[in-house]
PDB file of C-alpha atoms in Angstrom:
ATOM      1  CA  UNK T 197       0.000   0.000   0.000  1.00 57.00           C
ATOM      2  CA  UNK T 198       2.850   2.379   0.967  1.00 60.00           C
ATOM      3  CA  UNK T 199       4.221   1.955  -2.260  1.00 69.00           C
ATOM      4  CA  UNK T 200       1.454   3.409  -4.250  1.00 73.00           C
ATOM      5  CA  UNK T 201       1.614   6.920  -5.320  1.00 80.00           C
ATOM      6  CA  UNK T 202       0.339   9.624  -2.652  1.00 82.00           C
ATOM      7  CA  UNK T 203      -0.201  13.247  -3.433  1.00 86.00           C
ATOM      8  CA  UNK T 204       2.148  15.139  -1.048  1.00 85.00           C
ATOM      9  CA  UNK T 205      -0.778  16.620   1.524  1.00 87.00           C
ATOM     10  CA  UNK T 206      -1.294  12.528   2.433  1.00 88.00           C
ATOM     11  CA  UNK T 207       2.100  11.635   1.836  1.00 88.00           C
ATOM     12  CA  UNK T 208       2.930  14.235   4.969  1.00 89.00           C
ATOM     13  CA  UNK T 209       0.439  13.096   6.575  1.00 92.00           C
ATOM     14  CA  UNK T 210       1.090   9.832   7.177  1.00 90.00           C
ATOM     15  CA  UNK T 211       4.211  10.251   7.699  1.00 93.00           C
ATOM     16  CA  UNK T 212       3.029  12.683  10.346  1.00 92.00           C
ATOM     17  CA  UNK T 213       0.830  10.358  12.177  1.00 93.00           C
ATOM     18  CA  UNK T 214       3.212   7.196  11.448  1.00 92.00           C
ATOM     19  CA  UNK T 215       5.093   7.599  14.775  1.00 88.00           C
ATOM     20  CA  UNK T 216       2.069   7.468  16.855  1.00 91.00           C
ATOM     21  CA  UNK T 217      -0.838   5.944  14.975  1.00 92.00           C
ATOM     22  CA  UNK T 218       0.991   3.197  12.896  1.00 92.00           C
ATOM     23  CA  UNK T 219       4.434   2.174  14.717  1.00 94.00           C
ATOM     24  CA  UNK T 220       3.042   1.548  18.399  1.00 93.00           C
ATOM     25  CA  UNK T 221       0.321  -1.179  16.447  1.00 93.00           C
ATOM     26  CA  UNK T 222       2.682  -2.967  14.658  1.00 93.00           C
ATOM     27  CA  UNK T 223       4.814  -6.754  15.730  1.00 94.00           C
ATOM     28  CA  UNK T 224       7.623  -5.775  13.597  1.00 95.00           C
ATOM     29  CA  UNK T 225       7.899  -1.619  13.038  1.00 95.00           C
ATOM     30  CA  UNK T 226      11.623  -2.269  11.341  1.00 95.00           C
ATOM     31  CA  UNK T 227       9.540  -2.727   8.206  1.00 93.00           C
ATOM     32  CA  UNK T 228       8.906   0.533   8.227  1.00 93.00           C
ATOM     33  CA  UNK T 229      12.646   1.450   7.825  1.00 94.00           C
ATOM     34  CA  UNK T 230      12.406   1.301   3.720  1.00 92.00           C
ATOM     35  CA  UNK T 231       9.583   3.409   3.822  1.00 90.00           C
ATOM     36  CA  UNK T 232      10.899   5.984   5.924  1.00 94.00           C
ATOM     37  CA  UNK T 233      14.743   5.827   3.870  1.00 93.00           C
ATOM     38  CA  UNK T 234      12.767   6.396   0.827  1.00 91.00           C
ATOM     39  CA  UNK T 235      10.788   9.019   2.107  1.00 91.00           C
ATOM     40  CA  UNK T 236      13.442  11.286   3.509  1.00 93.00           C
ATOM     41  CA  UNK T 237      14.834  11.836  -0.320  1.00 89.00           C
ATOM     42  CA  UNK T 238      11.965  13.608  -0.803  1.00 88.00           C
ATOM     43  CA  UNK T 239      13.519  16.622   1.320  1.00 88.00           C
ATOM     44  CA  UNK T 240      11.815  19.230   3.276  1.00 87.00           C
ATOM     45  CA  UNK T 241       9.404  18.603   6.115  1.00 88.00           C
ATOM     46  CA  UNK T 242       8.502  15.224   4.755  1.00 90.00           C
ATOM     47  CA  UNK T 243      12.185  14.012   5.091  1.00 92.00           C
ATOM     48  CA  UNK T 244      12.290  15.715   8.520  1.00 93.00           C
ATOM     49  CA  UNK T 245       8.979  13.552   9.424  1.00 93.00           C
ATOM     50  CA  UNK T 246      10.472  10.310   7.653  1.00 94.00           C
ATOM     51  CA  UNK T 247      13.482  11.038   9.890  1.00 95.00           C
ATOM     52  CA  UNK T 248      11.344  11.295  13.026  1.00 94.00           C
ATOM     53  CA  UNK T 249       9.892   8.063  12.012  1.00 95.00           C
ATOM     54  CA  UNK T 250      13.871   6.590  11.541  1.00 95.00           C
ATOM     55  CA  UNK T 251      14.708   8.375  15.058  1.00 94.00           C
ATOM     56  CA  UNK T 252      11.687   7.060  16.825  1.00 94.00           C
ATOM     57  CA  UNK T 253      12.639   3.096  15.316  1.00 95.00           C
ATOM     58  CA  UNK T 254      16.227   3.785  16.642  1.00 93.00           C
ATOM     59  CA  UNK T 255      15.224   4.880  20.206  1.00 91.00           C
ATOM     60  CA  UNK T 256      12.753   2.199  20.729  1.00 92.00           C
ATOM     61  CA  UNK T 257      13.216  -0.611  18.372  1.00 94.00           C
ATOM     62  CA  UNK T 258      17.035  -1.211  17.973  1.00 93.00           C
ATOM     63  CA  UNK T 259      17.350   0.268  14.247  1.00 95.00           C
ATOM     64  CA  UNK T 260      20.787   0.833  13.647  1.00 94.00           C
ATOM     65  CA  UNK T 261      20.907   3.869  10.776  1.00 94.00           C
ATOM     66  CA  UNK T 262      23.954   5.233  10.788  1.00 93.00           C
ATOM     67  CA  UNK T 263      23.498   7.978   8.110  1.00 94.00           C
ATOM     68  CA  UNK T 264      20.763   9.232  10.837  1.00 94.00           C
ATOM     69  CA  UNK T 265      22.756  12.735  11.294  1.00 95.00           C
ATOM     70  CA  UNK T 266      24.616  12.489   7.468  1.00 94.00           C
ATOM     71  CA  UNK T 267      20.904  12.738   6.364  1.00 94.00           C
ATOM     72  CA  UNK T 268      19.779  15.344   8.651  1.00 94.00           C
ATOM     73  CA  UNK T 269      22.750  17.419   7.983  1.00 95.00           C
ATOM     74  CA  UNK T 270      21.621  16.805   3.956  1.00 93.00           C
ATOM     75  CA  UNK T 271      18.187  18.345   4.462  1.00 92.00           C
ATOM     76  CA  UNK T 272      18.992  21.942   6.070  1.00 92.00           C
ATOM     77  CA  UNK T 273      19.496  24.153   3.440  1.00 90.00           C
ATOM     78  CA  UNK T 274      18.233  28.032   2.734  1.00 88.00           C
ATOM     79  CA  UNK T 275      14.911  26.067   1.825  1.00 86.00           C
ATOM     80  CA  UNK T 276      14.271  24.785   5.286  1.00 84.00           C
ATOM     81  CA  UNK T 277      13.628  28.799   6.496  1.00 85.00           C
ATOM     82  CA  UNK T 278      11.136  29.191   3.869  1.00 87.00           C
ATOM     83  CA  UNK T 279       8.786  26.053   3.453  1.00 84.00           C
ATOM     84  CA  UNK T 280       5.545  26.444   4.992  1.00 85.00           C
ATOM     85  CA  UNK T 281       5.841  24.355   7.834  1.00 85.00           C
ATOM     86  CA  UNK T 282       8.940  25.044   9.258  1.00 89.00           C
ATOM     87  CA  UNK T 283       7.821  25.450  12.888  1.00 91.00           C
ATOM     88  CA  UNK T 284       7.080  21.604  12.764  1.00 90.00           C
ATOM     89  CA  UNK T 285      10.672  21.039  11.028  1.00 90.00           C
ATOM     90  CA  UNK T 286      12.889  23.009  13.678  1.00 92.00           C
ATOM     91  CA  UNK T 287      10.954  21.362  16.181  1.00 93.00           C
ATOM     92  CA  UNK T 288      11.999  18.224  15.086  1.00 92.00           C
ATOM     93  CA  UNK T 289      15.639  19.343  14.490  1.00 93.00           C
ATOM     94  CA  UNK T 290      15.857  20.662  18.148  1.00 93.00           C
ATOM     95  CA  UNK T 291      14.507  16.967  19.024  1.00 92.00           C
ATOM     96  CA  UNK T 292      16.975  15.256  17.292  1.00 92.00           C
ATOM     97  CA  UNK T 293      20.037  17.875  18.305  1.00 93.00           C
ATOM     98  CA  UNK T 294      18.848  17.169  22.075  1.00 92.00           C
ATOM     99  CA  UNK T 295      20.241  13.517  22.302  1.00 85.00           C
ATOM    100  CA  UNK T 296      22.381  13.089  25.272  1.00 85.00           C
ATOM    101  CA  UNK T 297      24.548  10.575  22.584  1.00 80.00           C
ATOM    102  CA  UNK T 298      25.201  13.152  20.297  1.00 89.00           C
ATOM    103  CA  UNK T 299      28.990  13.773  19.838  1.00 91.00           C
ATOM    104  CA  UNK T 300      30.392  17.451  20.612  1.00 92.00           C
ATOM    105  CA  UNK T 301      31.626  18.151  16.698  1.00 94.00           C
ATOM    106  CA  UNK T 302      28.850  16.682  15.454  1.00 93.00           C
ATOM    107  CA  UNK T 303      26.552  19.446  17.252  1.00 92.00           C
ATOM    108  CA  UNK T 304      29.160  21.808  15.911  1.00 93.00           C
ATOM    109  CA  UNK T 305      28.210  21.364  12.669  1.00 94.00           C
ATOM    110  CA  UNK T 306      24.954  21.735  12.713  1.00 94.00           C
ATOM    111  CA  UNK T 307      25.418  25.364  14.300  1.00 92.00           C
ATOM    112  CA  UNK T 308      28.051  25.738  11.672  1.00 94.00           C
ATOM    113  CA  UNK T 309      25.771  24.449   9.351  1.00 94.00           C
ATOM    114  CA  UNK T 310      22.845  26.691  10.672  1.00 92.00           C
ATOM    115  CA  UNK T 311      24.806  29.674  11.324  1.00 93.00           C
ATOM    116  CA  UNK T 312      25.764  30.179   7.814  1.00 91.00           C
ATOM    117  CA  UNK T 313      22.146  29.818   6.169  1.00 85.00           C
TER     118      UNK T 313
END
């Protein structure tokens, strides 16, 4: 079903609602991953929701995605300030910066990274 073509207002919102209303329900959530890799090409808020979907799978499932941060670094660009929803996509960026596991330079270069946009 996920693999069927979805205009963008349902594609963001299911990948809005996945965390909550789909992962919790499922026996095996890792299926998901392919979804969510896929997803996060598309760039903007819906790769920032298909990486809250990775992150959440990581946390609580034992994902390993080790292009997590390599991907999140990928999506902030000059577009991030201007897309509509961009409350909803720095939220999730602060959520993702917050980790207690996240190296020093690694933080660094996302202010860098931030700073000079």
């Amino acid at each position: 079903l996920l693999k069927l073509p979805l205009p963008a207002d349902i594609y963001k919102k299911v990948l809005s609602r996945a965390h909550v209303g789909v992962i919790p329900h499922l026996v095996n959530p890792i299926l998901l991953s392919d979804f969510f890799t896929v997803s996060i090409n598309r760039g903007g808020l819906a790769g920032m929701l298909a990486l809250n979907g990775i992150f959440i799978l990581v946390q609580e499932h034992g994902l390993e995605y080790p292009q997590f941060y390599d991907r999140l670094y990928s999506l902030l660009d000059s577009s991030s300030f201007r897309i509509k929803s961009r409350r909803r996509f720095f939220e999730l960026l602060d959520v993702f910066l917050k980790s207690p596991l996240l190296p020093a330079y690694v933080a660094a270069a996302f202010l860098k990274r931030l700073a000079r946009l």
